[in-house]
Amino acid sequence: MHFLSIISENYPSGYSTMSDREKSKADHFALVDCNNFYVSCERLFNPSLEGRPVIVLSNNDGCVISRSEEAKSIGIKMGMPAFTIPDIIEKHKVKVFSTNYTLYGDISHRIMNILSSLYPEIEIYSIDEAFILIRGMDDKALWKAGENIRKTILQWTGIPVSTGIGTTKTLAKAASHHVKNSGGEKGVYVAGSGKEQDVFLQNLPVQKVWGVGEKYALFFQKNNIYNAYALKRADAFSVKNRLGVMGQRIVLELNGVCCYPLNNNPEEKKEVCLSRSFGKPIIRYDDLEAATVNYAGTIAGKLRKMELCAGDLLVFVMTGKYARGPQYVNYKIIHLPVPANNAPELIHYTIIALKQLFRDGYQYKKSGVIASGLVPAAGRQLEIWNEKDHQRSDLIQSVMDNVNRKTGNKSVKLAIENDGSTGKMKQEMLSPKYTTSWEGILQVKMDDTESKAENIV
DNA sequence: TCTGGGGTCCTAGGACCC
DNA sequence: TCTGGGGTCCTAGGACCC
């Protein structure tokens, strides 16, 4: 049965009735997106990587998470496990990097600063993307603005970006997708309006529309909707019946009805999570505890930085989902008697949970801690019975924080926190922290005939 | 041997209340 | 066959994002 067989031929009433002229000058969203961001970061400090296939791997050197154009063209797909492609790497001399978040985070920060100096109405959407609001420009001016963004960021940081522009975030996303696939050398596309926009949307497969994942794509295809244009013309209310408001919003946004305004003042986080796969499977309880306790300690630090306390702690453990042998996945939620953000308490409850979760005879591959029920540290409710212990833990923590601030990171830590060697990640091809660590700074050698940059670490 | 990690939002259904 | 009805709050799980 095709639930979407009623396709609305006319614009549903109640939608925007602006003239084309008014529309063209309306507010626009621009999505600025760094091209192959992690690879571009690696190339910044290693020019010999230009023109070569380069990839960056996820934690534990697991999957491919960033690819240069050359790597894409030889068939390396996003998310491929690295161990399945040694022959391609060998044959094409692919340069492989472990992920270096310290470096990428720092470059990202610089780019976002530049962008927000150009356009103060900005929403940082991910490490390599931001939405900005551009007001009162016509198409011609929008193209110019996009080109200027690209030129400025390239000149000031060396990172190439592309910009997609449209009257909603979904249209801006679609435009950005178009830039990357059409190899537009200007690095800009404006979704435009009328016939031109229809053609552009017809060329966008429905599964590439922002908000359409595997399940939604399947549903649309079953209903003969294969591209963004067909989805735009689908009846928003039929879609809502089957997919809920999320589906409806996608259709509305494609029609230029804004459902997702710019969020330039993101509220505080709702949860903080830290989890890792282990380099080697863990069998003993002590090792599992040693690895997991550090996550709790790190989360406590993040919470203090955000001036938040956690009301609940979720601790989980799991065996490798691809491993042979018995499988085990379990979690435990602990409601803290008093919201906390000091390491001693979070670690205390993490251990209580872990002891209940641990079963002998399994090869653990991953564990994690999620803090939720976050409340502002200043306004938290104290519980009279626990106040004494609580204040003691807070005091210990603040003394440690003070010492660490003066003497450097983690020079004082709890005895139970360890050096992180248990369950350590595999990172065999890590580049230096070029921009955030003295040891990582690039050294330049000059002689009479040539100049070359190399890093001696 | 080797397959990432950190998020958000929505919804259905259960518990509970009057 | 029929067993009250309506409301709120919470939570687990699903779907999606980068």
PDB file of C-alpha atoms (C1' of nucleotides) in Angstrom, chain A residues 58-59 249 269-270 273-277 365, chain B residues 1-11:
ATOM      1  CA  SER A  58      38.766   6.115  14.079  1.00  0.00           C
ATOM      2  CA  ASN A  59      39.856   5.317  17.626  1.00  0.00           C
ATOM      3  CA  ARG A 249       9.570  18.643   9.149  1.00  0.00           C
ATOM      4  CA  LYS A 269      24.312  19.614  27.546  1.00  0.00           C
ATOM      5  CA  LYS A 270      21.876  16.958  28.665  1.00  0.00           C
ATOM      6  CA  CYS A 273      29.465  10.319  27.831  1.00  0.00           C
ATOM      7  CA  LEU A 274      32.862   8.677  27.679  1.00  0.00           C
ATOM      8  CA  SER A 275      33.418   5.204  26.323  1.00  0.00           C
ATOM      9  CA  ARG A 276      36.193   3.376  24.539  1.00  0.00           C
ATOM     10  CA  SER A 277      36.915   0.081  22.906  1.00  0.00           C
ATOM     11  CA  LYS A 365      35.895  -5.143  24.559  1.00  0.00           C
TER      12      LYS A 365
ATOM     13  C1'  DT B   1      44.858 -10.163  15.658  1.00  0.00           C
ATOM     14  C1'  DC B   2      42.070  -5.997  13.720  1.00  0.00           C
ATOM     15  C1'  DT B   3      34.989  -3.232  12.878  1.00  0.00           C
ATOM     16  C1'  DG B   4      34.652   4.599  16.563  1.00  0.00           C
ATOM     17  C1'  DG B   5      32.617   7.808  19.728  1.00  0.00           C
ATOM     18  C1'  DG B   6      29.496  11.447  21.303  1.00  0.00           C
ATOM     19  C1'  DG B   7      25.387  13.416  20.922  1.00  0.00           C
ATOM     20  C1'  DT B   8      19.967  14.953  20.178  1.00  0.00           C
ATOM     21  C1'  DC B   9      15.103  14.427  19.683  1.00  0.00           C
ATOM     22  C1'  DC B  10      10.779  11.871  19.480  1.00  0.00           C
ATOM     23  C1'  DT B  11       7.461   8.307  20.743  1.00  0.00           C
TER      24       DT B  11
END
